[in-house]
Short mmCIF file of C-alpha atoms in Angstrom, two decimals:
data_model
loop_
_atom_site.label_atom_id
_atom_site.label_comp_id
_atom_site.label_asym_id
_atom_site.label_seq_id
_atom_site.Cartn_x
_atom_site.Cartn_y
_atom_site.Cartn_z
CA MET C 1 57.36 71.29 -240.31
CA PRO C 2 58.49 68.22 -242.30
CA ASP C 3 60.49 65.48 -239.95
CA PHE C 4 63.57 65.38 -242.09
CA LEU C 5 63.77 68.92 -242.09
CA LEU C 6 63.46 69.06 -238.68
CA ARG C 7 66.27 66.56 -237.98
CA ARG C 8 68.81 68.78 -240.21
CA SER C 9 68.16 71.55 -238.48
CA THR C 10 68.56 70.39 -235.33
CA LEU C 11 71.81 68.95 -236.48
CA ALA C 12 72.85 72.36 -237.72
CA ALA C 13 72.25 73.89 -234.46
CA ILE C 14 73.99 71.66 -232.79
CA HIS C 15 77.23 72.16 -234.77
CA ASP C 16 76.34 75.74 -234.59
CA LEU C 17 76.50 75.52 -230.34
CA PHE C 18 79.73 73.82 -230.80
CA VAL C 19 81.34 75.65 -233.03
CA ALA C 20 80.74 78.22 -231.03
CA GLU C 21 82.06 77.24 -227.97
CA LEU C 22 85.11 76.06 -230.03
CA SER C 23 85.49 79.33 -231.26
CA PHE C 24 85.81 80.98 -228.10
CA LEU C 25 88.58 78.72 -226.71
CA LEU C 26 90.10 78.52 -229.71
CA ALA C 27 90.66 82.74 -229.65
CA LEU C 28 91.71 82.47 -225.96
CA TYR C 29 94.00 80.10 -227.45
CA LEU C 30 95.68 82.32 -230.18
CA ARG C 31 96.04 85.44 -228.35
CA LEU C 32 97.29 84.01 -224.71
CA GLY C 33 98.97 80.82 -226.07
CA ASP C 34 99.81 78.55 -222.88
CA GLN C 35 99.22 81.55 -220.45
CA MET C 36 94.90 80.62 -221.62
CA LEU C 37 93.76 79.14 -218.53
CA PRO C 38 95.85 81.15 -215.89
CA HIS C 39 94.19 84.58 -217.22
CA SER C 40 90.81 83.35 -217.95
CA ARG C 41 89.56 81.22 -214.66
CA PRO C 42 88.09 83.60 -212.96
CA TYR C 43 85.47 84.08 -215.74
CA ILE C 44 85.72 81.53 -217.95
CA GLY C 45 83.37 78.67 -216.21
CA TRP C 46 80.16 81.11 -216.42
CA ALA C 47 81.55 83.49 -219.12
CA LEU C 48 81.32 80.20 -221.72
CA PRO C 49 78.24 79.40 -221.34
CA LEU C 50 76.82 83.07 -221.39
CA PHE C 51 78.30 83.30 -224.86
CA ILE C 52 76.97 79.89 -226.10
CA GLY C 53 73.28 81.59 -225.12
CA VAL C 54 73.79 84.63 -226.20
CA PHE C 55 74.83 83.08 -229.91
CA ALA C 56 72.34 80.69 -229.19
CA VAL C 57 69.14 83.80 -229.52
CA ALA C 58 70.91 85.47 -232.41
CA ALA C 59 71.66 82.00 -234.56
CA PHE C 60 68.23 81.30 -234.08
CA SER C 61 66.61 84.97 -234.16
CA PHE C 62 68.01 85.60 -238.14
CA ARG C 63 67.08 81.13 -238.46
CA LEU C 64 70.92 80.59 -239.00
CA PRO C 65 70.13 76.79 -238.36
CA TYR C 66 67.54 76.69 -241.04
CA GLY C 67 69.72 77.23 -244.04
CA ALA C 68 70.38 74.78 -246.74
CA TRP C 69 74.04 73.94 -246.22
CA ARG C 70 74.04 72.44 -249.95
CA TYR C 71 72.86 75.71 -251.66
CA VAL C 72 75.23 77.93 -249.30
CA SER C 73 75.67 81.40 -251.05
CA VAL C 74 76.85 84.74 -250.26
CA ARG C 75 72.95 85.42 -248.53
CA GLU C 76 73.99 83.05 -246.00
CA LEU C 77 77.43 84.05 -245.20
CA SER C 78 76.04 87.46 -244.75
CA THR C 79 73.70 86.05 -242.38
CA ILE C 80 76.38 84.42 -240.57
CA ILE C 81 78.69 88.15 -240.31
CA LYS C 82 75.28 89.15 -238.79
CA VAL C 83 74.53 87.00 -235.99
CA ALA C 84 78.67 86.65 -235.41
CA THR C 85 78.51 90.62 -235.13
CA LEU C 86 75.35 90.90 -233.08
CA SER C 87 76.16 88.05 -230.80
CA LEU C 88 79.57 88.88 -229.94
CA THR C 89 78.62 92.71 -229.53
CA PHE C 90 75.97 91.61 -226.86
CA TYR C 91 78.35 88.86 -225.14
CA TYR C 92 81.47 91.42 -224.41
CA LEU C 93 79.26 94.21 -223.80
CA LEU C 94 77.48 92.05 -220.96
CA LEU C 95 80.83 90.39 -219.99
CA PHE C 96 82.44 94.45 -220.01
CA LEU C 97 79.59 95.18 -217.23
CA ALA C 98 80.33 92.17 -215.44
CA VAL C 99 84.04 92.22 -214.80
CA ARG C 100 85.24 95.45 -216.78
CA LEU C 101 87.40 92.74 -219.18
CA GLU C 102 89.42 92.13 -217.10
CA GLY C 103 91.53 89.26 -217.94
CA VAL C 104 90.82 89.62 -221.65
CA PRO C 105 92.88 91.33 -224.06
CA ARG C 106 91.40 94.02 -225.86
CA SER C 107 92.40 92.00 -229.47
CA VAL C 108 90.62 89.03 -228.30
CA PRO C 109 86.75 90.11 -229.24
CA VAL C 110 88.26 91.04 -233.29
CA ILE C 111 90.20 87.29 -233.19
CA HIS C 112 87.23 85.68 -232.40
CA TRP C 113 84.88 87.30 -234.54
CA LEU C 114 87.33 86.32 -237.59
CA VAL C 115 87.57 82.45 -236.15
CA LEU C 116 83.65 82.39 -235.60
CA VAL C 117 83.06 83.69 -238.66
CA ALA C 118 85.47 81.82 -240.13
CA MET C 119 84.45 78.51 -238.94
CA LEU C 120 80.83 78.65 -239.29
CA SER C 121 81.09 79.99 -243.17
CA GLY C 122 83.97 77.11 -243.70
CA SER C 123 82.00 73.80 -242.99
CA ARG C 124 79.59 74.87 -245.09
CA ILE C 125 81.62 76.14 -248.22
CA VAL C 126 82.80 72.69 -247.31
CA TYR C 127 79.58 70.89 -247.03
CA ARG C 128 78.38 72.23 -250.46
CA TYR C 129 81.89 70.99 -252.31
CA TRP C 130 81.53 67.90 -251.54
CA ARG C 131 77.96 67.71 -252.36
CA GLU C 132 78.57 68.94 -255.43
CA GLN C 133 81.59 66.87 -256.34
CA SER C 134 80.18 64.03 -255.63
CA PHE C 135 77.19 64.54 -257.87
CA ALA C 136 79.57 65.73 -260.80
CA LEU C 137 81.30 62.34 -260.25
CA ALA C 138 77.91 60.66 -260.48
CA GLY C 139 77.16 62.05 -263.58
CA SER C 140 79.89 61.40 -265.02
CA LYS C 141 79.57 57.99 -264.27
CA ARG C 142 75.70 58.21 -265.79
CA ARG C 143 74.89 58.25 -268.80
CA THR C 144 74.73 61.97 -269.84
CA ILE C 145 74.27 64.26 -273.43
CA PRO C 146 78.09 66.42 -273.51
CA VAL C 147 76.78 70.02 -274.81
CA LEU C 148 78.73 72.97 -276.12
CA LEU C 149 76.90 76.37 -274.28
CA ALA C 150 77.02 79.07 -277.10
CA GLY C 151 77.34 82.38 -274.71
CA TYR C 152 79.41 83.25 -271.53
CA GLY C 153 76.66 85.15 -269.73
CA GLN C 154 74.02 84.70 -266.56
CA ASN C 155 71.73 82.09 -268.58
CA ALA C 156 75.17 79.43 -268.90
CA GLU C 157 76.29 80.23 -265.59
CA GLN C 158 72.85 79.47 -264.11
CA PHE C 159 72.32 76.24 -266.60
CA THR C 160 76.03 74.89 -265.75
CA ARG C 161 75.53 75.23 -261.96
CA ASP C 162 72.26 73.57 -262.55
CA GLN C 163 73.46 70.33 -264.26
CA GLN C 164 76.55 69.94 -261.78
CA ARG C 165 74.22 70.14 -258.76
CA ALA C 166 71.57 68.49 -259.95
CA ASN C 167 71.07 64.28 -259.47
CA GLY C 168 69.71 63.13 -262.57
CA ALA C 169 70.89 66.11 -264.42
CA LEU C 170 70.27 65.35 -268.57
CA TYR C 171 73.48 67.29 -269.37
CA ARG C 172 76.89 67.66 -269.09
CA VAL C 173 78.37 71.05 -270.68
CA VAL C 174 81.82 70.15 -271.93
CA GLY C 175 82.66 73.29 -273.60
CA ILE C 176 81.85 77.09 -274.15
CA LEU C 177 82.37 79.04 -277.13
CA ASP C 178 81.89 82.84 -277.19
CA ASP C 179 82.77 85.84 -279.42
CA ASP C 180 84.39 88.05 -276.93
CA PRO C 181 88.52 87.78 -277.04
CA ALA C 182 88.08 88.86 -273.36
CA ASN C 183 86.66 85.39 -272.20
CA HIS C 184 88.98 83.07 -274.18
CA GLY C 185 90.68 81.01 -271.70
CA ARG C 186 88.28 81.53 -268.94
CA ARG C 187 86.22 79.45 -266.65
CA LEU C 188 82.81 79.36 -265.95
CA HIS C 189 81.97 76.33 -262.70
CA GLY C 190 85.59 74.63 -264.23
CA ILE C 191 84.20 74.74 -267.77
CA ALA C 192 86.35 76.36 -269.93
CA VAL C 193 85.24 78.79 -273.06
CA LEU C 194 87.42 76.95 -275.96
CA GLY C 195 86.64 80.34 -278.61
CA GLY C 196 84.24 82.09 -280.28
CA LEU C 197 81.59 80.49 -282.52
CA ARG C 198 83.24 80.32 -285.73
CA ASP C 199 85.53 78.07 -284.12
CA LEU C 200 82.46 75.25 -283.53
CA ASP C 201 84.40 73.17 -286.08
CA THR C 202 88.10 73.18 -284.59
CA VAL C 203 86.33 73.18 -280.84
CA ALA C 204 84.27 70.07 -281.76
CA ARG C 205 87.36 68.24 -283.26
CA LYS C 206 89.25 68.43 -280.19
CA LEU C 207 86.52 67.96 -277.96
CA GLU C 208 85.50 64.54 -280.06
CA TRP C 209 89.42 63.48 -279.75
CA ARG C 210 89.27 64.00 -275.66
CA GLY C 211 86.07 61.57 -276.08
CA GLU C 212 84.27 64.47 -275.41
CA LYS C 213 81.99 65.19 -278.53
CA PRO C 214 79.35 67.34 -278.28
CA GLN C 215 75.78 65.88 -279.03
CA ARG C 216 74.08 69.76 -278.80
CA LEU C 217 74.50 73.33 -279.12
CA ILE C 218 73.03 75.06 -277.14
CA LEU C 219 72.45 78.62 -277.38
CA SER C 220 72.50 80.50 -274.05
CA GLU C 221 72.12 84.01 -274.85
CA PRO C 222 70.02 85.65 -277.68
CA GLN C 223 71.96 85.51 -281.01
CA SER C 224 72.76 88.87 -282.42
CA SER C 225 71.36 88.42 -286.07
CA ARG C 226 69.11 85.63 -287.65
CA GLU C 227 72.20 85.28 -290.25
CA GLU C 228 74.54 84.25 -287.36
CA ALA C 229 71.71 81.15 -285.92
CA ARG C 230 70.99 80.06 -289.39
CA TRP C 231 74.86 79.90 -289.95
CA LEU C 232 74.91 78.04 -286.52
CA LEU C 233 72.29 75.43 -287.65
CA GLU C 234 73.80 74.78 -290.91
CA ARG C 235 77.65 74.07 -289.45
CA CYS C 236 75.64 71.90 -286.31
CA GLU C 237 74.23 69.88 -289.03
CA GLN C 238 77.37 68.97 -290.66
CA LEU C 239 78.59 68.48 -287.69
CA GLY C 240 76.09 65.72 -286.57
CA ILE C 241 75.14 68.22 -283.77
CA THR C 242 71.44 69.01 -282.53
CA MET C 243 70.62 72.60 -281.73
CA ALA C 244 68.72 74.21 -278.51
CA ARG C 245 68.20 77.24 -276.98
CA LEU C 246 67.93 78.22 -273.35
CA PRO C 247 64.72 80.19 -272.94
CA ARG C 248 64.19 83.86 -272.88
CA LEU C 249 63.21 85.42 -269.03
CA THR C 250 60.07 86.32 -270.83
CA ASP C 251 59.70 82.23 -272.06
CA PHE C 252 59.38 81.27 -268.53
CA THR C 253 55.68 79.18 -267.40
CA ALA C 254 55.19 78.01 -263.98
CA GLU C 255 55.63 74.62 -264.83
CA ASP C 256 59.08 75.23 -265.16
CA GLY C 257 59.84 76.50 -261.91
CA LYS C 258 63.46 77.25 -261.27
CA LYS C 259 64.94 74.90 -263.78
CA ILE C 260 66.17 75.99 -267.04
CA LEU C 261 66.00 73.85 -269.96
CA PRO C 262 66.86 73.77 -273.27
CA ARG C 263 63.71 74.04 -275.74
CA PRO C 264 64.31 73.67 -279.61
CA VAL C 265 65.23 76.42 -281.45
CA ALA C 266 62.57 78.45 -282.70
CA ILE C 267 61.14 79.26 -286.24
CA GLU C 268 61.19 82.91 -285.95
CA ASP C 269 64.56 82.73 -285.04
CA VAL C 270 65.74 81.47 -288.45
CA LEU C 271 63.32 83.00 -290.91
CA GLY C 272 64.77 84.37 -294.02
CA ARG C 273 63.53 87.51 -293.27
CA SER C 274 62.80 90.03 -290.47
CA GLN C 275 59.23 90.28 -289.32
CA ARG C 276 57.58 93.68 -290.61
CA VAL C 277 56.35 96.03 -288.09
CA HIS C 278 52.90 97.45 -288.46
CA ASP C 279 52.15 100.96 -288.87
CA ARG C 280 49.72 101.33 -286.29
CA GLU C 281 48.80 104.93 -287.01
CA ALA C 282 47.35 103.96 -290.16
CA MET C 283 45.59 100.80 -288.66
CA ALA C 284 44.00 103.07 -285.87
CA ALA C 285 43.05 105.56 -288.67
CA LEU C 286 41.64 102.67 -290.31
CA ILE C 287 39.67 101.46 -287.34
CA LYS C 288 38.86 103.82 -285.01
CA GLY C 289 35.12 104.88 -284.37
CA ARG C 290 34.09 102.22 -287.10
CA ARG C 291 32.07 99.19 -286.74
CA VAL C 292 33.71 96.35 -287.31
CA LEU C 293 32.95 92.23 -288.32
CA ILE C 294 34.89 89.72 -288.43
CA THR C 295 34.14 86.52 -290.22
CA GLY C 296 35.51 83.15 -288.66
CA ALA C 297 36.89 85.09 -285.76
CA GLY C 298 37.37 81.74 -283.39
CA GLY C 299 39.98 80.93 -285.84
CA SER C 300 43.27 81.38 -285.52
CA ILE C 301 43.84 84.29 -287.74
CA GLY C 302 40.51 85.57 -286.77
CA ALA C 303 40.97 85.84 -283.31
CA GLU C 304 43.94 87.79 -283.82
CA LEU C 305 42.64 89.81 -285.95
CA ALA C 306 40.17 90.67 -283.24
CA ARG C 307 42.24 90.96 -280.31
CA GLN C 308 44.63 93.11 -282.71
CA ILE C 309 40.99 95.43 -284.12
CA ALA C 310 39.67 95.29 -279.95
CA LEU C 311 42.95 97.56 -279.46
CA LEU C 312 42.38 100.03 -281.69
CA GLY C 313 39.02 101.76 -280.80
CA PRO C 314 36.38 100.48 -282.62
CA SER C 315 33.06 101.53 -282.27
CA GLY C 316 31.51 98.09 -282.26
CA LEU C 317 33.14 94.24 -283.02
CA THR C 318 30.75 92.05 -284.07
CA LEU C 319 32.23 88.15 -284.18
CA LEU C 320 30.98 85.67 -286.14
CA ASP C 321 31.83 81.98 -286.50
CA ASN C 322 30.15 78.63 -286.62
CA ASN C 323 32.12 76.44 -283.91
CA GLU C 324 30.51 77.39 -280.65
CA TYR C 325 33.70 76.90 -278.11
CA ASN C 326 35.88 78.51 -280.60
CA LEU C 327 33.44 81.93 -280.46
CA TYR C 328 33.05 81.50 -276.86
CA ARG C 329 36.89 81.53 -276.06
CA ILE C 330 37.70 84.95 -278.21
CA ASP C 331 34.99 86.65 -276.87
CA LEU C 332 35.58 86.01 -273.03
CA GLU C 333 39.56 86.87 -274.25
CA LEU C 334 38.05 90.12 -275.74
CA ALA C 335 35.65 90.77 -272.32
CA GLY C 336 38.68 90.90 -270.09
CA MET C 337 41.03 93.04 -272.83
CA THR C 338 38.71 95.66 -273.86
CA PRO C 339 35.72 95.06 -271.22
CA ALA C 340 34.29 98.83 -271.98
CA LEU C 341 34.18 97.87 -275.87
CA PRO C 342 30.68 96.85 -277.61
CA ARG C 343 30.78 93.49 -279.15
CA VAL C 344 28.62 90.73 -279.97
CA ALA C 345 29.59 86.83 -280.66
CA VAL C 346 27.21 85.47 -283.50
CA LEU C 347 27.16 81.39 -284.07
CA GLY C 348 26.40 81.30 -288.05
CA ASP C 349 27.97 80.04 -291.20
CA VAL C 350 28.57 82.39 -293.93
CA ARG C 351 27.58 79.42 -296.01
CA HIS C 352 23.50 81.11 -294.86
CA THR C 353 22.33 83.53 -297.10
CA GLY C 354 19.47 84.58 -295.01
CA ARG C 355 21.61 84.76 -291.84
CA LEU C 356 23.98 87.07 -293.55
CA GLU C 357 22.03 89.39 -294.34
CA SER C 358 20.03 89.51 -290.86
CA LEU C 359 23.28 89.87 -289.20
CA PHE C 360 24.78 92.78 -291.61
CA SER C 361 21.17 94.63 -291.48
CA THR C 362 21.01 94.94 -287.76
CA TYR C 363 24.86 95.66 -286.72
CA ARG C 364 25.64 97.50 -289.89
CA PRO C 365 29.77 97.05 -289.53
CA ASP C 366 31.53 99.43 -291.78
CA LEU C 367 34.60 97.01 -292.57
CA VAL C 368 34.50 93.86 -292.96
CA PHE C 369 37.39 91.09 -292.18
CA HIS C 370 36.60 87.74 -294.11
CA ALA C 371 38.69 85.42 -292.22
CA ALA C 372 36.19 81.94 -292.47
CA ALA C 373 37.57 79.54 -294.55
CA ILE C 374 38.23 76.04 -294.81
CA LYS C 375 41.90 76.07 -294.91
CA HIS C 376 43.58 72.29 -294.28
CA VAL C 377 44.37 71.47 -297.80
CA PRO C 378 44.44 67.58 -297.36
CA LEU C 379 40.74 67.61 -295.72
CA ALA C 380 40.02 70.36 -298.20
CA GLU C 381 40.84 68.12 -301.28
CA ALA C 382 39.22 64.95 -299.23
CA ASN C 383 36.10 66.90 -298.72
CA PRO C 384 35.97 68.92 -302.56
CA GLU C 385 32.31 70.21 -301.80
CA GLU C 386 32.69 71.13 -298.58
CA ALA C 387 35.65 73.50 -299.32
CA VAL C 388 33.63 75.21 -302.36
CA LEU C 389 30.96 75.91 -300.36
CA THR C 390 32.41 77.37 -297.61
CA ASN C 391 35.42 79.14 -299.67
CA VAL C 392 33.70 79.88 -302.46
CA PHE C 393 30.18 80.77 -301.91
CA GLY C 394 30.59 81.35 -298.03
CA THR C 395 32.53 84.58 -300.02
CA VAL C 396 29.57 85.46 -302.60
CA ASN C 397 27.42 85.53 -299.61
CA VAL C 398 29.74 87.97 -297.29
CA ALA C 399 30.55 89.52 -300.54
CA LYS C 400 26.79 90.55 -301.35
CA ALA C 401 25.90 91.23 -297.56
CA ALA C 402 28.94 93.80 -297.40
CA SER C 403 27.97 95.53 -300.52
CA ALA C 404 23.75 95.50 -299.49
CA SER C 405 24.51 96.89 -295.91
CA GLY C 406 26.53 99.97 -297.56
CA ALA C 407 29.77 98.64 -295.99
CA ALA C 408 33.21 100.86 -296.41
CA ALA C 409 34.90 97.49 -297.11
CA MET C 410 35.46 94.08 -296.98
CA VAL C 411 38.80 92.35 -296.96
CA LEU C 412 39.36 89.20 -297.81
CA ILE C 413 42.10 87.16 -295.72
CA SER C 414 43.40 84.27 -299.09
CA THR C 415 46.36 82.81 -299.05
CA ASP C 416 49.65 82.33 -301.14
CA LYS C 417 48.21 79.12 -302.67
CA ALA C 418 46.32 80.68 -304.62
CA VAL C 419 49.07 81.27 -307.23
CA ARG C 420 48.68 78.91 -309.55
CA PRO C 421 46.81 77.00 -307.27
CA ALA C 422 47.42 72.94 -307.05
CA ASN C 423 45.07 71.81 -304.84
CA VAL C 424 41.60 71.84 -303.84
CA MET C 425 41.89 74.77 -301.46
CA GLY C 426 43.56 77.09 -303.12
CA ALA C 427 41.52 76.86 -306.12
CA CYS C 428 38.52 77.53 -304.15
CA LYS C 429 40.51 81.04 -302.35
CA ARG C 430 41.67 81.65 -306.72
CA LEU C 431 37.78 81.84 -307.36
CA ALA C 432 36.93 82.96 -304.15
CA GLU C 433 38.95 86.46 -305.23
CA TYR C 434 38.48 86.55 -308.93
CA TYR C 435 34.74 86.95 -307.52
CA CYS C 436 35.48 89.90 -305.47
CA ARG C 437 37.18 91.68 -308.28
CA SER C 438 34.59 91.08 -310.31
CA PHE C 439 32.33 92.18 -308.01
CA ALA C 440 33.38 95.21 -307.05
CA ASP C 441 33.20 96.31 -310.84
CA THR C 442 30.12 95.47 -311.03
CA GLN C 443 28.14 96.90 -308.36
CA GLU C 444 25.84 99.84 -308.12
CA LYS C 445 27.29 103.21 -308.39
CA ASN C 446 25.50 104.09 -304.60
CA ARG C 447 26.34 100.72 -302.77
CA TYR C 448 30.15 101.01 -303.84
CA THR C 449 32.25 98.61 -301.06
CA ARG C 450 36.01 98.64 -301.54
CA PHE C 451 37.08 95.18 -302.01
CA VAL C 452 40.33 94.45 -300.63
CA THR C 453 42.54 90.89 -300.87
CA VAL C 454 45.22 89.66 -298.41
CA ARG C 455 47.24 86.62 -299.23
CA PHE C 456 48.67 84.74 -296.26
CA GLY C 457 51.54 82.07 -296.12
CA ASN C 458 51.74 79.11 -293.90
CA VAL C 459 51.15 81.39 -291.01
CA LEU C 460 53.61 79.96 -287.91
CA GLY C 461 51.23 78.93 -285.16
CA SER C 462 47.57 78.94 -286.78
CA THR C 463 45.00 76.40 -287.20
CA GLY C 464 46.51 73.53 -289.60
CA SER C 465 50.05 75.26 -290.00
CA VAL C 466 52.62 72.41 -290.92
CA ILE C 467 55.14 74.05 -288.24
CA PRO C 468 53.03 72.98 -284.80
CA LEU C 469 53.03 69.30 -287.01
CA PHE C 470 56.34 69.64 -287.03
CA GLN C 471 57.26 70.75 -283.94
CA ARG C 472 55.18 67.75 -282.27
CA GLN C 473 56.60 65.22 -284.17
CA ILE C 474 59.84 66.21 -283.56
CA ASP C 475 59.26 66.01 -279.51
CA GLU C 476 57.80 62.89 -280.16
CA GLY C 477 61.11 61.56 -282.05
CA GLY C 478 60.03 61.86 -285.51
CA PRO C 479 59.25 61.14 -288.34
CA LEU C 480 58.63 64.33 -289.98
CA THR C 481 55.70 63.91 -292.46
CA VAL C 482 56.17 65.93 -295.70
CA THR C 483 53.39 65.92 -298.91
CA HIS C 484 56.62 65.42 -301.24
CA PRO C 485 60.00 63.87 -301.92
CA GLU C 486 61.36 67.43 -303.37
CA MET C 487 60.02 68.96 -299.77
#
């Protein structure tokens, strides 16, 4: 045990034993007054050490001296009640066996219990209050960020308590907003609920007039709708206030420890539309029992396709990618997710016709998901030959191999940049779409493969997506890099 813990527990033990001794004498005095000594003289000399011994055994059995006074709570108070009840029960039982409680009024055990519990818990509560007030005073003198909390709930309570208690806290809660009128005027650790979310402008002006203008609005509870989150974001921008949210329970990681810190508002929280719910029954009917091949399986889109398809019961899964590490990573992940699924990881490039022909003739896929592509717009612009070779001729090679092997369908993962393309990447994808459409019409009738094109937008979190770039730039303090002044 560390030395400082040993010293603190020793001081706590000395305090508790002194309180136990004092409570014994105080209980007798409260009941007998000036007649305490005449009534208790026959037994007080040996009864007092006896009680201290019984109390010490009970206190150390429940590890009472080892509790942290700074964080005393209902749990520690319940331990104090247990120790007091157990020690007094045994003590007065021993006293009864020794002297039949002669000279001990029957109300003394009850008074003794009340005094002992009050003194043990009171000292701890006073200490915690003193520490928290000291930190609050230090925090007010230190440069902290004044914030408003949106939501009156458990997350708000824990965040406010943590910031008031922590030495070196970054934030100072100056007010709370909540839409439940029943909570208006209530206080949370001394912080008032100043109004509803629609009162943000009024509350911010009042706090500014008091010299506590909030610099950030923190969403402490999940918002009811994206429209509300977007409205709050717009109001915060007009007021010059940044906006963040506290993590949900499912967002905690090992690094978080016991701290709750605000995080930037997630992009998906303010999207202009709700997320689509997949028709999993229809997908399962398409995939189950069929052999599936995914090109670009190590990329962000290809890897997610692999995860979803693996759970739908294909008879076999072939993963193709030219990046060794990405291919290894998704193969390892699928091994843990679906160990019984027959799968094979193939290192290869869609540009190599011979490699594709050998691959398709060996594994005979029923469904082909073609996600292999060069997707980064500036890199494709700087290296147009590579973009054409992969995005156009790679697609040609995969389409021919799929048709020759008798695949039922090939899904081309395209992009919204193929609509009126203004860059090399979009133009290559548009050519790939045209080729698949024309190739579907010119196939031999005995080798009919259905070709389907799916256009993705800027997939949140995908490789080369602008969203992770913007989030990283914001975390680093800016600036944000955009490709056009109108953006």
